[in-house]
């Protein structure tokens, strides 16, 4: 199964969370390795969409809001560096739409 390319990726998730430095669970330094910054958040969104259209989604649990899926693969950076990532999505019960939850570095098993 693949997450549709029209899945919802809230801009705030990129510009107020993933691309902003945090003392705990910071993802901005990781994403900066591939050239992603607040100045090119749209490029990160495009790279995430490119990732989900090329990789299968795996069911990864559920809660009262929906069913979670994960998509693992290489995120193509704007500077030519690719990052191994895990993206998390929810298929919302309320409207049957997929929404981006988060992205994190993929740890080798």
mmCIF file with all atom_site columns, C-alpha atoms in Angstrom:
data_model
loop_
_atom_site.group_PDB
_atom_site.id
_atom_site.type_symbol
_atom_site.label_atom_id
_atom_site.label_alt_id
_atom_site.label_comp_id
_atom_site.label_asym_id
_atom_site.label_entity_id
_atom_site.label_seq_id
_atom_site.pdbx_PDB_ins_code
_atom_site.Cartn_x
_atom_site.Cartn_y
_atom_site.Cartn_z
_atom_site.occupancy
_atom_site.B_iso_or_equiv
_atom_site.pdbx_formal_charge
_atom_site.auth_seq_id
_atom_site.auth_comp_id
_atom_site.auth_asym_id
_atom_site.auth_atom_id
_atom_site.pdbx_PDB_model_num
ATOM 1   C CA . UNK A 1 1   ? 0.000   0.000  0.000  1.00 0.00 ? 1   UNK A CA 1
ATOM 2   C CA . UNK A 1 2   ? 1.195   3.522  -0.718 1.00 0.00 ? 2   UNK A CA 1
ATOM 3   C CA . UNK A 1 3   ? 0.265   6.796  0.936  1.00 0.00 ? 3   UNK A CA 1
ATOM 4   C CA . UNK A 1 4   ? -1.389  9.014  -1.715 1.00 0.00 ? 4   UNK A CA 1
ATOM 5   C CA . UNK A 1 5   ? 0.591   12.047 -2.905 1.00 0.00 ? 5   UNK A CA 1
ATOM 6   C CA . UNK A 1 6   ? -2.370  14.254 -1.919 1.00 0.00 ? 6   UNK A CA 1
ATOM 7   C CA . UNK A 1 7   ? -1.863  13.310 1.753  1.00 0.00 ? 7   UNK A CA 1
ATOM 8   C CA . UNK A 1 8   ? -1.980  16.225 4.171  1.00 0.00 ? 8   UNK A CA 1
ATOM 9   C CA . UNK A 1 9   ? 1.378   17.596 5.307  1.00 0.00 ? 9   UNK A CA 1
ATOM 10  C CA . UNK A 1 10  ? 0.664   20.472 7.718  1.00 0.00 ? 10  UNK A CA 1
ATOM 11  C CA . UNK A 1 11  ? 3.032   23.366 7.017  1.00 0.00 ? 11  UNK A CA 1
ATOM 12  C CA . UNK A 1 12  ? 3.357   24.003 10.759 1.00 0.00 ? 12  UNK A CA 1
ATOM 13  C CA . UNK A 1 13  ? 4.717   20.480 11.222 1.00 0.00 ? 13  UNK A CA 1
ATOM 14  C CA . UNK A 1 14  ? 7.651   21.505 9.016  1.00 0.00 ? 14  UNK A CA 1
ATOM 15  C CA . UNK A 1 15  ? 8.117   25.178 9.930  1.00 0.00 ? 15  UNK A CA 1
ATOM 16  C CA . UNK A 1 16  ? 7.352   25.049 13.645 1.00 0.00 ? 16  UNK A CA 1
ATOM 17  C CA . UNK A 1 17  ? 8.670   21.618 14.522 1.00 0.00 ? 17  UNK A CA 1
ATOM 18  C CA . UNK A 1 18  ? 10.947  19.659 12.188 1.00 0.00 ? 18  UNK A CA 1
ATOM 19  C CA . UNK A 1 19  ? 13.011  22.605 10.898 1.00 0.00 ? 19  UNK A CA 1
ATOM 20  C CA . UNK A 1 20  ? 13.269  24.440 14.241 1.00 0.00 ? 20  UNK A CA 1
ATOM 21  C CA . UNK A 1 21  ? 16.093  23.680 16.692 1.00 0.00 ? 21  UNK A CA 1
ATOM 22  C CA . UNK A 1 22  ? 14.924  22.027 19.913 1.00 0.00 ? 22  UNK A CA 1
ATOM 23  C CA . UNK A 1 23  ? 16.882  21.063 23.001 1.00 0.00 ? 23  UNK A CA 1
ATOM 24  C CA . UNK A 1 24  ? 15.151  17.670 23.049 1.00 0.00 ? 24  UNK A CA 1
ATOM 25  C CA . UNK A 1 25  ? 14.380  15.458 20.044 1.00 0.00 ? 25  UNK A CA 1
ATOM 26  C CA . UNK A 1 26  ? 15.826  17.992 17.588 1.00 0.00 ? 26  UNK A CA 1
ATOM 27  C CA . UNK A 1 27  ? 15.401  17.045 13.935 1.00 0.00 ? 27  UNK A CA 1
ATOM 28  C CA . UNK A 1 28  ? 16.589  20.323 12.382 1.00 0.00 ? 28  UNK A CA 1
ATOM 29  C CA . UNK A 1 29  ? 20.305  19.444 12.504 1.00 0.00 ? 29  UNK A CA 1
ATOM 30  C CA . UNK A 1 30  ? 19.620  16.068 10.914 1.00 0.00 ? 30  UNK A CA 1
ATOM 31  C CA . UNK A 1 31  ? 17.572  17.640 8.099  1.00 0.00 ? 31  UNK A CA 1
ATOM 32  C CA . UNK A 1 32  ? 20.145  20.421 7.621  1.00 0.00 ? 32  UNK A CA 1
ATOM 33  C CA . UNK A 1 33  ? 22.649  17.746 6.542  1.00 0.00 ? 33  UNK A CA 1
ATOM 34  C CA . UNK A 1 34  ? 20.548  17.407 3.376  1.00 0.00 ? 34  UNK A CA 1
ATOM 35  C CA . UNK A 1 35  ? 20.185  21.170 2.982  1.00 0.00 ? 35  UNK A CA 1
ATOM 36  C CA . UNK A 1 36  ? 16.694  21.556 4.444  1.00 0.00 ? 36  UNK A CA 1
ATOM 37  C CA . UNK A 1 37  ? 16.078  24.772 6.405  1.00 0.00 ? 37  UNK A CA 1
ATOM 38  C CA . UNK A 1 38  ? 13.172  27.053 7.262  1.00 0.00 ? 38  UNK A CA 1
ATOM 39  C CA . UNK A 1 39  ? 13.969  28.967 4.059  1.00 0.00 ? 39  UNK A CA 1
ATOM 40  C CA . UNK A 1 40  ? 13.144  25.946 1.869  1.00 0.00 ? 40  UNK A CA 1
ATOM 41  C CA . UNK A 1 41  ? 10.438  24.119 3.825  1.00 0.00 ? 41  UNK A CA 1
ATOM 42  C CA . UNK A 1 42  ? 8.539   23.564 0.561  1.00 0.00 ? 42  UNK A CA 1
ATOM 43  C CA . UNK A 1 43  ? 11.501  21.528 -0.693 1.00 0.00 ? 43  UNK A CA 1
ATOM 44  C CA . UNK A 1 44  ? 11.233  19.270 2.354  1.00 0.00 ? 44  UNK A CA 1
ATOM 45  C CA . UNK A 1 45  ? 7.530   18.815 1.668  1.00 0.00 ? 45  UNK A CA 1
ATOM 46  C CA . UNK A 1 46  ? 8.267   17.832 -1.946 1.00 0.00 ? 46  UNK A CA 1
ATOM 47  C CA . UNK A 1 47  ? 10.961  15.384 -0.821 1.00 0.00 ? 47  UNK A CA 1
ATOM 48  C CA . UNK A 1 48  ? 8.547   13.739 1.631  1.00 0.00 ? 48  UNK A CA 1
ATOM 49  C CA . UNK A 1 49  ? 5.932   13.377 -1.110 1.00 0.00 ? 49  UNK A CA 1
ATOM 50  C CA . UNK A 1 50  ? 8.556   11.913 -3.438 1.00 0.00 ? 50  UNK A CA 1
ATOM 51  C CA . UNK A 1 51  ? 9.485   9.395  -0.736 1.00 0.00 ? 51  UNK A CA 1
ATOM 52  C CA . UNK A 1 52  ? 5.921   8.213  -0.120 1.00 0.00 ? 52  UNK A CA 1
ATOM 53  C CA . UNK A 1 53  ? 5.152   7.784  -3.808 1.00 0.00 ? 53  UNK A CA 1
ATOM 54  C CA . UNK A 1 54  ? 8.101   5.427  -4.173 1.00 0.00 ? 54  UNK A CA 1
ATOM 55  C CA . UNK A 1 55  ? 7.876   3.312  -1.028 1.00 0.00 ? 55  UNK A CA 1
ATOM 56  C CA . UNK A 1 56  ? 5.252   1.069  0.555  1.00 0.00 ? 56  UNK A CA 1
ATOM 57  C CA . UNK A 1 57  ? 3.475   2.028  3.771  1.00 0.00 ? 57  UNK A CA 1
ATOM 58  C CA . UNK A 1 58  ? 3.439   -0.501 6.601  1.00 0.00 ? 58  UNK A CA 1
ATOM 59  C CA . UNK A 1 59  ? 0.640   -0.543 9.193  1.00 0.00 ? 59  UNK A CA 1
ATOM 60  C CA . UNK A 1 60  ? 2.089   0.448  12.547 1.00 0.00 ? 60  UNK A CA 1
ATOM 61  C CA . UNK A 1 61  ? -0.722  0.574  15.121 1.00 0.00 ? 61  UNK A CA 1
ATOM 62  C CA . UNK A 1 62  ? -3.885  2.523  15.806 1.00 0.00 ? 62  UNK A CA 1
ATOM 63  C CA . UNK A 1 63  ? -5.594  4.705  18.368 1.00 0.00 ? 63  UNK A CA 1
ATOM 64  C CA . UNK A 1 64  ? -8.926  6.480  18.750 1.00 0.00 ? 64  UNK A CA 1
ATOM 65  C CA . UNK A 1 65  ? -8.025  8.909  15.919 1.00 0.00 ? 65  UNK A CA 1
ATOM 66  C CA . UNK A 1 66  ? -6.935  6.511  13.219 1.00 0.00 ? 66  UNK A CA 1
ATOM 67  C CA . UNK A 1 67  ? -4.532  3.908  11.887 1.00 0.00 ? 67  UNK A CA 1
ATOM 68  C CA . UNK A 1 68  ? -0.815  4.685  11.858 1.00 0.00 ? 68  UNK A CA 1
ATOM 69  C CA . UNK A 1 69  ? 1.498   3.795  8.994  1.00 0.00 ? 69  UNK A CA 1
ATOM 70  C CA . UNK A 1 70  ? 5.220   4.163  8.525  1.00 0.00 ? 70  UNK A CA 1
ATOM 71  C CA . UNK A 1 71  ? 7.130   4.698  5.318  1.00 0.00 ? 71  UNK A CA 1
ATOM 72  C CA . UNK A 1 72  ? 10.891  4.160  5.370  1.00 0.00 ? 72  UNK A CA 1
ATOM 73  C CA . UNK A 1 73  ? 13.354  5.171  2.705  1.00 0.00 ? 73  UNK A CA 1
ATOM 74  C CA . UNK A 1 74  ? 15.837  7.728  1.468  1.00 0.00 ? 74  UNK A CA 1
ATOM 75  C CA . UNK A 1 75  ? 14.882  11.398 1.636  1.00 0.00 ? 75  UNK A CA 1
ATOM 76  C CA . UNK A 1 76  ? 16.503  13.201 -1.293 1.00 0.00 ? 76  UNK A CA 1
ATOM 77  C CA . UNK A 1 77  ? 18.222  16.355 -0.079 1.00 0.00 ? 77  UNK A CA 1
ATOM 78  C CA . UNK A 1 78  ? 18.396  19.652 -1.919 1.00 0.00 ? 78  UNK A CA 1
ATOM 79  C CA . UNK A 1 79  ? 22.195  19.531 -1.728 1.00 0.00 ? 79  UNK A CA 1
ATOM 80  C CA . UNK A 1 80  ? 22.527  16.013 -3.143 1.00 0.00 ? 80  UNK A CA 1
ATOM 81  C CA . UNK A 1 81  ? 22.847  14.302 0.234  1.00 0.00 ? 81  UNK A CA 1
ATOM 82  C CA . UNK A 1 82  ? 20.224  11.646 0.964  1.00 0.00 ? 82  UNK A CA 1
ATOM 83  C CA . UNK A 1 83  ? 19.031  10.770 4.454  1.00 0.00 ? 83  UNK A CA 1
ATOM 84  C CA . UNK A 1 84  ? 17.656  7.434  5.669  1.00 0.00 ? 84  UNK A CA 1
ATOM 85  C CA . UNK A 1 85  ? 14.351  8.298  7.339  1.00 0.00 ? 85  UNK A CA 1
ATOM 86  C CA . UNK A 1 86  ? 11.161  6.892  8.799  1.00 0.00 ? 86  UNK A CA 1
ATOM 87  C CA . UNK A 1 87  ? 7.995   8.900  8.207  1.00 0.00 ? 87  UNK A CA 1
ATOM 88  C CA . UNK A 1 88  ? 4.864   8.331  10.271 1.00 0.00 ? 88  UNK A CA 1
ATOM 89  C CA . UNK A 1 89  ? 1.352   8.892  8.918  1.00 0.00 ? 89  UNK A CA 1
ATOM 90  C CA . UNK A 1 90  ? -2.166  8.529  10.255 1.00 0.00 ? 90  UNK A CA 1
ATOM 91  C CA . UNK A 1 91  ? -5.212  7.491  8.262  1.00 0.00 ? 91  UNK A CA 1
ATOM 92  C CA . UNK A 1 92  ? -7.796  9.559  10.120 1.00 0.00 ? 92  UNK A CA 1
ATOM 93  C CA . UNK A 1 93  ? -11.083 7.865  11.008 1.00 0.00 ? 93  UNK A CA 1
ATOM 94  C CA . UNK A 1 94  ? -12.993 11.153 10.900 1.00 0.00 ? 94  UNK A CA 1
ATOM 95  C CA . UNK A 1 95  ? -12.471 11.826 7.168  1.00 0.00 ? 95  UNK A CA 1
ATOM 96  C CA . UNK A 1 96  ? -10.488 8.872  5.787  1.00 0.00 ? 96  UNK A CA 1
ATOM 97  C CA . UNK A 1 97  ? -7.550  11.174 4.908  1.00 0.00 ? 97  UNK A CA 1
ATOM 98  C CA . UNK A 1 98  ? -3.858  10.495 5.401  1.00 0.00 ? 98  UNK A CA 1
ATOM 99  C CA . UNK A 1 99  ? -1.955  13.068 7.442  1.00 0.00 ? 99  UNK A CA 1
ATOM 100 C CA . UNK A 1 100 ? 1.775   13.364 8.070  1.00 0.00 ? 100 UNK A CA 1
ATOM 101 C CA . UNK A 1 101 ? 2.677   12.930 11.743 1.00 0.00 ? 101 UNK A CA 1
ATOM 102 C CA . UNK A 1 102 ? 6.472   13.115 11.896 1.00 0.00 ? 102 UNK A CA 1
ATOM 103 C CA . UNK A 1 103 ? 9.815   12.178 10.415 1.00 0.00 ? 103 UNK A CA 1
ATOM 104 C CA . UNK A 1 104 ? 12.834  10.739 12.204 1.00 0.00 ? 104 UNK A CA 1
ATOM 105 C CA . UNK A 1 105 ? 16.226  9.311  11.293 1.00 0.00 ? 105 UNK A CA 1
ATOM 106 C CA . UNK A 1 106 ? 16.089  5.628  10.439 1.00 0.00 ? 106 UNK A CA 1
ATOM 107 C CA . UNK A 1 107 ? 18.202  3.557  12.778 1.00 0.00 ? 107 UNK A CA 1
ATOM 108 C CA . UNK A 1 108 ? 19.739  0.451  11.276 1.00 0.00 ? 108 UNK A CA 1
ATOM 109 C CA . UNK A 1 109 ? 18.268  -2.670 12.768 1.00 0.00 ? 109 UNK A CA 1
#
